[in-house]
PDB file of C-alpha atoms in Angstrom:
ATOM      1  CA  MET A   1       0.000   0.000   0.000  1.00 88.00           C
ATOM      2  CA  TYR A   2       0.986   3.625  -0.537  1.00 93.00           C
ATOM      3  CA  THR A   3      -0.009   7.039   0.795  1.00 92.00           C
ATOM      4  CA  GLY A   4      -0.112   9.000  -2.460  1.00 92.00           C
ATOM      5  CA  ILE A   5       2.651  11.307  -1.233  1.00 93.00           C
ATOM      6  CA  VAL A   6       5.296  11.265  -3.976  1.00 95.00           C
ATOM      7  CA  GLN A   7       8.773  10.924  -2.467  1.00 95.00           C
ATOM      8  CA  ALA A   8      10.827  11.857  -5.522  1.00 96.00           C
ATOM      9  CA  VAL A   9      10.895  12.265  -9.277  1.00 97.00           C
ATOM     10  CA  ARG A  10      13.640  10.052 -10.689  1.00 97.00           C
ATOM     11  CA  PRO A  11      14.934   9.627 -14.241  1.00 97.00           C
ATOM     12  CA  LEU A  12      14.427   6.558 -16.380  1.00 98.00           C
ATOM     13  CA  ALA A  13      17.971   5.407 -17.143  1.00 98.00           C
ATOM     14  CA  ASP A  14      16.847   2.834 -19.704  1.00 98.00           C
ATOM     15  CA  ILE A  15      13.774   1.175 -21.203  1.00 98.00           C
ATOM     16  CA  THR A  16      14.132  -2.203 -22.883  1.00 98.00           C
ATOM     17  CA  ALA A  17      11.293  -3.854 -24.768  1.00 97.00           C
ATOM     18  CA  TYR A  18      10.953  -7.636 -24.835  1.00 96.00           C
ATOM     19  CA  PRO A  19       8.235 -10.006 -26.067  1.00 96.00           C
ATOM     20  CA  GLY A  20       5.367  -9.443 -23.671  1.00 96.00           C
ATOM     21  CA  GLY A  21       6.473  -6.228 -21.993  1.00 97.00           C
ATOM     22  CA  LYS A  22       9.182  -3.709 -21.113  1.00 98.00           C
ATOM     23  CA  THR A  23      11.912  -3.418 -18.496  1.00 98.00           C
ATOM     24  CA  PHE A  24      12.246   0.008 -16.886  1.00 98.00           C
ATOM     25  CA  THR A  25      15.536   0.973 -15.225  1.00 98.00           C
ATOM     26  CA  ILE A  26      15.340   3.866 -12.782  1.00 98.00           C
ATOM     27  CA  ALA A  27      18.157   5.705 -11.007  1.00 97.00           C
ATOM     28  CA  PHE A  28      17.363   5.738  -7.278  1.00 97.00           C
ATOM     29  CA  THR A  29      18.786   8.022  -4.608  1.00 96.00           C
ATOM     30  CA  ASP A  30      20.581   6.539  -1.599  1.00 95.00           C
ATOM     31  CA  GLU A  31      17.565   7.356   0.543  1.00 94.00           C
ATOM     32  CA  LEU A  32      15.184   5.520  -1.771  1.00 95.00           C
ATOM     33  CA  LEU A  33      17.547   2.528  -1.919  1.00 96.00           C
ATOM     34  CA  GLY A  34      17.491   2.030   1.856  1.00 94.00           C
ATOM     35  CA  ALA A  35      16.555  -1.604   2.693  1.00 93.00           C
ATOM     36  CA  LEU A  36      15.181  -2.108  -0.830  1.00 96.00           C
ATOM     37  CA  LYS A  37      14.995  -5.786  -1.788  1.00 96.00           C
ATOM     38  CA  LEU A  38      14.158  -7.837  -4.851  1.00 97.00           C
ATOM     39  CA  GLY A  39      10.404  -8.300  -5.081  1.00 97.00           C
ATOM     40  CA  ALA A  40       9.642  -5.110  -3.152  1.00 96.00           C
ATOM     41  CA  SER A  41       6.721  -3.039  -4.425  1.00 96.00           C
ATOM     42  CA  VAL A  42       7.299   0.512  -5.629  1.00 98.00           C
ATOM     43  CA  ASN A  43       4.727   2.980  -6.931  1.00 98.00           C
ATOM     44  CA  ILE A  44       5.932   4.313 -10.283  1.00 98.00           C
ATOM     45  CA  GLU A  45       3.784   7.066 -11.786  1.00 98.00           C
ATOM     46  CA  GLY A  46       0.869   5.521  -9.905  1.00 97.00           C
ATOM     47  CA  VAL A  47       1.525   1.920 -10.956  1.00 98.00           C
ATOM     48  CA  CYS A  48       2.547  -0.716  -8.412  1.00 97.00           C
ATOM     49  CA  LEU A  49       5.561  -2.589  -9.832  1.00 98.00           C
ATOM     50  CA  SER A  50       7.939  -5.128  -8.282  1.00 97.00           C
ATOM     51  CA  VAL A  51      11.711  -4.750  -8.124  1.00 98.00           C
ATOM     52  CA  THR A  52      13.326  -7.280 -10.476  1.00 98.00           C
ATOM     53  CA  GLY A  53      16.939  -6.150 -10.212  1.00 98.00           C
ATOM     54  CA  ILE A  54      19.269  -3.880  -8.215  1.00 98.00           C
ATOM     55  CA  ASP A  55      22.642  -2.829  -9.632  1.00 97.00           C
ATOM     56  CA  GLY A  56      24.183  -0.025  -7.614  1.00 96.00           C
ATOM     57  CA  ASP A  57      21.715   2.839  -7.758  1.00 96.00           C
ATOM     58  CA  HIS A  58      19.956   1.385 -10.832  1.00 98.00           C
ATOM     59  CA  VAL A  59      16.731  -0.482 -10.052  1.00 98.00           C
ATOM     60  CA  THR A  60      14.760  -2.421 -12.662  1.00 98.00           C
ATOM     61  CA  PHE A  61      11.061  -3.190 -12.975  1.00 98.00           C
ATOM     62  CA  ASP A  62       9.131  -5.245 -15.519  1.00 98.00           C
ATOM     63  CA  ALA A  63       5.756  -4.139 -16.898  1.00 98.00           C
ATOM     64  CA  MET A  64       3.777  -6.664 -18.912  1.00 97.00           C
ATOM     65  CA  ASN A  65       1.861  -5.633 -22.034  1.00 97.00           C
ATOM     66  CA  ALA A  66      -1.405  -5.798 -20.075  1.00 96.00           C
ATOM     67  CA  THR A  67      -0.022  -3.158 -17.707  1.00 97.00           C
ATOM     68  CA  LEU A  68       1.303  -1.014 -20.552  1.00 97.00           C
ATOM     69  CA  GLU A  69      -2.090  -1.109 -22.262  1.00 96.00           C
ATOM     70  CA  ARG A  70      -3.986  -0.115 -19.106  1.00 96.00           C
ATOM     71  CA  THR A  71      -1.659   2.696 -18.004  1.00 98.00           C
ATOM     72  CA  ASN A  72       0.385   5.526 -19.485  1.00 97.00           C
ATOM     73  CA  LEU A  73       3.765   3.834 -18.911  1.00 98.00           C
ATOM     74  CA  ASP A  74       4.163   3.155 -22.615  1.00 96.00           C
ATOM     75  CA  ARG A  75       4.486   6.922 -23.277  1.00 94.00           C
ATOM     76  CA  PHE A  76       7.779   7.227 -21.414  1.00 97.00           C
ATOM     77  CA  LYS A  77      11.255   7.228 -22.920  1.00 97.00           C
ATOM     78  CA  ALA A  78      14.738   7.082 -21.415  1.00 97.00           C
ATOM     79  CA  GLY A  79      15.575  10.340 -19.640  1.00 97.00           C
ATOM     80  CA  ASP A  80      12.003  11.104 -18.601  1.00 97.00           C
ATOM     81  CA  GLY A  81      11.237  11.528 -14.925  1.00 97.00           C
ATOM     82  CA  VAL A  82       8.657   9.456 -13.043  1.00 98.00           C
ATOM     83  CA  ASN A  83       6.908   9.839  -9.695  1.00 98.00           C
ATOM     84  CA  LEU A  84       8.202   7.377  -7.093  1.00 97.00           C
ATOM     85  CA  GLU A  85       6.903   6.227  -3.738  1.00 97.00           C
ATOM     86  CA  ARG A  86       8.212   3.283  -1.730  1.00 96.00           C
ATOM     87  CA  SER A  87       5.544   1.111  -0.118  1.00 92.00           C
ATOM     88  CA  ALA A  88       4.348   2.480   3.219  1.00 83.00           C
ATOM     89  CA  LYS A  89       5.061   0.952   6.634  1.00 75.00           C
ATOM     90  CA  MET A  90       2.254   0.588   9.153  1.00 66.00           C
ATOM     91  CA  THR A  91       3.982   3.161  11.373  1.00 65.00           C
ATOM     92  CA  ASP A  92       4.327   5.788   8.627  1.00 68.00           C
ATOM     93  CA  GLU A  93       2.286   8.978   8.790  1.00 67.00           C
ATOM     94  CA  ASN A  94      -0.306   9.004   6.018  1.00 62.00           C
ATOM     95  CA  GLY A  95      -0.656  12.553   4.728  1.00 61.00           C
ATOM     96  CA  GLY A  96      -2.615  11.431   1.680  1.00 65.00           C
ATOM     97  CA  HIS A  97      -4.947   8.438   1.495  1.00 77.00           C
ATOM     98  CA  VAL A  98      -4.500   4.691   1.178  1.00 85.00           C
ATOM     99  CA  ILE A  99      -3.856   3.689  -2.430  1.00 90.00           C
ATOM    100  CA  ALA A 100      -2.917   0.342  -3.937  1.00 92.00           C
ATOM    101  CA  GLY A 101      -1.200   1.271  -7.185  1.00 93.00           C
ATOM    102  CA  HIS A 102      -3.887  -0.570  -9.163  1.00 94.00           C
ATOM    103  CA  ILE A 103      -4.845   1.725 -12.030  1.00 96.00           C
ATOM    104  CA  ALA A 104      -8.565   1.843 -12.778  1.00 95.00           C
ATOM    105  CA  THR A 105      -8.327   3.770 -16.033  1.00 96.00           C
ATOM    106  CA  THR A 106      -6.429   6.467 -17.870  1.00 97.00           C
ATOM    107  CA  ALA A 107      -7.760  10.006 -18.308  1.00 97.00           C
ATOM    108  CA  MET A 108      -6.958  12.425 -21.110  1.00 98.00           C
ATOM    109  CA  VAL A 109      -5.664  15.873 -20.177  1.00 98.00           C
ATOM    110  CA  GLU A 110      -8.017  18.511 -21.597  1.00 98.00           C
ATOM    111  CA  GLU A 111      -6.357  21.563 -20.096  1.00 97.00           C
ATOM    112  CA  ILE A 112      -3.403  22.162 -17.807  1.00 96.00           C
ATOM    113  CA  SER A 113      -1.843  25.199 -16.164  1.00 95.00           C
ATOM    114  CA  THR A 114       1.379  25.077 -14.163  1.00 90.00           C
ATOM    115  CA  ALA A 115       1.407  28.774 -13.267  1.00 87.00           C
ATOM    116  CA  GLU A 116       1.846  28.735  -9.506  1.00 75.00           C
ATOM    117  CA  GLU A 117      -0.880  31.332  -8.899  1.00 81.00           C
ATOM    118  CA  ARG A 118      -3.467  29.147 -10.708  1.00 87.00           C
ATOM    119  CA  ALA A 119      -2.161  25.636 -11.291  1.00 94.00           C
ATOM    120  CA  PHE A 120      -4.667  22.962 -12.241  1.00 96.00           C
ATOM    121  CA  ILE A 121      -5.290  19.941 -14.437  1.00 97.00           C
ATOM    122  CA  ARG A 122      -8.612  19.333 -16.177  1.00 97.00           C
ATOM    123  CA  PHE A 123      -9.056  15.815 -17.504  1.00 98.00           C
ATOM    124  CA  ARG A 124     -11.719  13.523 -18.931  1.00 97.00           C
ATOM    125  CA  VAL A 125     -12.287   9.942 -17.774  1.00 96.00           C
ATOM    126  CA  PRO A 126     -14.276   7.226 -19.568  1.00 95.00           C
ATOM    127  CA  GLU A 127     -17.997   7.440 -18.734  1.00 93.00           C
ATOM    128  CA  GLU A 128     -18.036   4.153 -16.808  1.00 93.00           C
ATOM    129  CA  TRP A 129     -15.518   5.489 -14.263  1.00 94.00           C
ATOM    130  CA  ALA A 130     -16.991   8.965 -13.797  1.00 93.00           C
ATOM    131  CA  LYS A 131     -19.594   7.686 -11.302  1.00 92.00           C
ATOM    132  CA  TYR A 132     -16.854   6.947  -8.769  1.00 92.00           C
ATOM    133  CA  ILE A 133     -15.462  10.497  -8.676  1.00 93.00           C
ATOM    134  CA  PHE A 134     -17.152  13.227  -6.611  1.00 91.00           C
ATOM    135  CA  PRO A 135     -16.504  16.899  -5.753  1.00 93.00           C
ATOM    136  CA  ARG A 136     -14.187  17.138  -2.734  1.00 91.00           C
ATOM    137  CA  GLY A 137     -13.521  13.414  -2.994  1.00 89.00           C
ATOM    138  CA  TYR A 138     -10.012  12.139  -3.463  1.00 88.00           C
ATOM    139  CA  LEU A 139      -8.302   9.993  -6.035  1.00 92.00           C
ATOM    140  CA  ALA A 140      -4.763   9.116  -7.046  1.00 95.00           C
ATOM    141  CA  VAL A 141      -3.472  10.762 -10.218  1.00 97.00           C
ATOM    142  CA  ASN A 142      -0.106   9.405 -11.375  1.00 98.00           C
ATOM    143  CA  GLY A 143       0.332   8.100  -7.837  1.00 96.00           C
ATOM    144  CA  CYS A 144      -0.348  11.474  -6.207  1.00 96.00           C
ATOM    145  CA  SER A 145      -3.197  11.798  -3.693  1.00 94.00           C
ATOM    146  CA  LEU A 146      -5.333  14.740  -4.822  1.00 95.00           C
ATOM    147  CA  THR A 147      -8.734  16.279  -4.094  1.00 94.00           C
ATOM    148  CA  VAL A 148     -11.319  16.796  -6.828  1.00 95.00           C
ATOM    149  CA  ALA A 149     -12.161  20.507  -7.136  1.00 95.00           C
ATOM    150  CA  GLU A 150     -14.799  20.528  -9.900  1.00 95.00           C
ATOM    151  CA  VAL A 151     -16.978  18.006 -11.704  1.00 95.00           C
ATOM    152  CA  HIS A 152     -18.804  18.490 -15.019  1.00 94.00           C
ATOM    153  CA  GLY A 153     -20.076  15.140 -16.282  1.00 92.00           C
ATOM    154  CA  ASN A 154     -16.961  13.090 -16.938  1.00 94.00           C
ATOM    155  CA  LEU A 155     -14.719  16.172 -16.932  1.00 97.00           C
ATOM    156  CA  PHE A 156     -12.840  16.752 -13.669  1.00 97.00           C
ATOM    157  CA  THR A 157     -10.552  19.471 -12.343  1.00 97.00           C
ATOM    158  CA  ILE A 158      -7.898  19.199  -9.649  1.00 96.00           C
ATOM    159  CA  ASN A 159      -5.932  22.151  -8.306  1.00 95.00           C
ATOM    160  CA  LEU A 160      -2.190  21.894  -7.732  1.00 94.00           C
ATOM    161  CA  ILE A 161      -0.291  23.682  -4.973  1.00 92.00           C
ATOM    162  CA  PRO A 162       3.317  24.771  -5.638  1.00 92.00           C
ATOM    163  CA  GLU A 163       4.728  21.901  -3.543  1.00 91.00           C
ATOM    164  CA  THR A 164       2.828  19.351  -5.640  1.00 92.00           C
ATOM    165  CA  LEU A 165       4.208  20.917  -8.816  1.00 92.00           C
ATOM    166  CA  ARG A 166       7.739  20.837  -7.393  1.00 92.00           C
ATOM    167  CA  GLN A 167       7.557  17.237  -6.180  1.00 94.00           C
ATOM    168  CA  THR A 168       5.831  15.551  -9.139  1.00 96.00           C
ATOM    169  CA  THR A 169       5.916  15.114 -12.918  1.00 96.00           C
ATOM    170  CA  PHE A 170       2.771  17.144 -13.663  1.00 96.00           C
ATOM    171  CA  ARG A 171       4.831  19.924 -15.277  1.00 94.00           C
ATOM    172  CA  ASP A 172       5.801  17.432 -17.992  1.00 95.00           C
ATOM    173  CA  TYR A 173       2.210  16.833 -19.128  1.00 96.00           C
ATOM    174  CA  GLN A 174       0.325  18.554 -21.942  1.00 96.00           C
ATOM    175  CA  PRO A 175      -3.232  18.451 -23.339  1.00 97.00           C
ATOM    176  CA  GLY A 176      -3.790  15.104 -25.046  1.00 97.00           C
ATOM    177  CA  ASP A 177      -1.510  13.192 -22.662  1.00 97.00           C
ATOM    178  CA  LEU A 178      -2.873  10.373 -20.519  1.00 98.00           C
ATOM    179  CA  LEU A 179      -2.910  10.299 -16.722  1.00 98.00           C
ATOM    180  CA  ASN A 180      -3.058   7.188 -14.528  1.00 98.00           C
ATOM    181  CA  ILE A 181      -6.195   7.245 -12.368  1.00 97.00           C
ATOM    182  CA  GLU A 182      -6.860   5.134  -9.277  1.00 96.00           C
ATOM    183  CA  VAL A 183     -10.293   5.703  -7.754  1.00 93.00           C
ATOM    184  CA  ASP A 184     -10.883   5.247  -4.051  1.00 84.00           C
ATOM    185  CA  HIS A 185     -11.699   1.578  -3.500  1.00 81.00           C
ATOM    186  CA  GLN A 186     -14.195   2.167  -0.685  1.00 81.00           C
ATOM    187  CA  THR A 187     -16.072   4.704  -2.796  1.00 81.00           C
ATOM    188  CA  MET A 188     -16.178   2.269  -5.705  1.00 80.00           C
ATOM    189  CA  VAL A 189     -17.580  -0.529  -3.530  1.00 81.00           C
ATOM    190  CA  LEU A 190     -20.208   1.779  -2.004  1.00 85.00           C
ATOM    191  CA  VAL A 191     -21.381   3.062  -5.398  1.00 87.00           C
ATOM    192  CA  ASP A 192     -21.571  -0.476  -6.822  1.00 84.00           C
ATOM    193  CA  VAL A 193     -23.540  -1.796  -3.838  1.00 87.00           C
ATOM    194  CA  ILE A 194     -26.048   1.073  -4.005  1.00 87.00           C
ATOM    195  CA  GLU A 195     -26.365   0.674  -7.773  1.00 84.00           C
ATOM    196  CA  ARG A 196     -27.038  -3.068  -7.522  1.00 84.00           C
ATOM    197  CA  THR A 197     -29.472  -2.596  -4.640  1.00 86.00           C
ATOM    198  CA  VAL A 198     -31.483   0.067  -6.476  1.00 82.00           C
ATOM    199  CA  THR A 199     -31.528  -2.025  -9.647  1.00 79.00           C
ATOM    200  CA  ARG A 200     -32.850  -5.037  -7.711  1.00 77.00           C
ATOM    201  CA  VAL A 201     -35.335  -3.278  -5.399  1.00 73.00           C
ATOM    202  CA  LEU A 202     -36.743  -0.475  -7.570  1.00 62.00           C
ATOM    203  CA  PRO A 203     -38.575  -2.721 -10.107  1.00 63.00           C
ATOM    204  CA  GLY A 204     -40.360  -4.458  -7.213  1.00 58.00           C
ATOM    205  CA  LEU A 205     -41.447  -1.160  -5.695  1.00 51.00           C
ATOM    206  CA  ILE A 206     -42.739   0.055  -9.050  1.00 49.00           C
ATOM    207  CA  THR A 207     -44.709  -3.183  -9.515  1.00 52.00           C
ATOM    208  CA  LYS A 208     -46.280  -2.893  -6.046  1.00 53.00           C
ATOM    209  CA  ALA A 209     -47.210   0.708  -6.685  1.00 50.00           C
TER     210      ALA A 209
END
């Protein structure tokens, strides 16, 4: 599990394609390397990936084609920076919200401003995922825990404070780019339960009436 508080933006040292996926090599800092082991989970641009190799400060991760198709990881090239967060310990302070690194969908950037006095991202999600996102609710965008500021159908706006801009990759995004979206799991379960209950009960009530 993760908190959605990005710890660092680190460069992709290399990307190697192979049948069935890609290997991503990322240059870690000494702090991020602390007690890191093979098989450990790391949140990379919102996607939970397992460590497959450690060579000095270079750490490798494999992403299968299914992951590449469901996320925006396929857009990256060597030299690009990615958001990183090591998995959280039970004793860690959680300044964001609990996220799993399991991407629900990608969202297309419609408009973005990185001017510090009015920084925001406006993006559109597929219709089937819009029902899980509410004003003032939270979601993970590229692994960053953020609050939804505005909702217009399946078009959503999040505001970005200067610290978020400094500590993440959002400055690298432009209209037309895809963002990794993880909706809050508890919200998703609640919406689905209510939806199924209404679908099952409402026809009976109408018949009785």
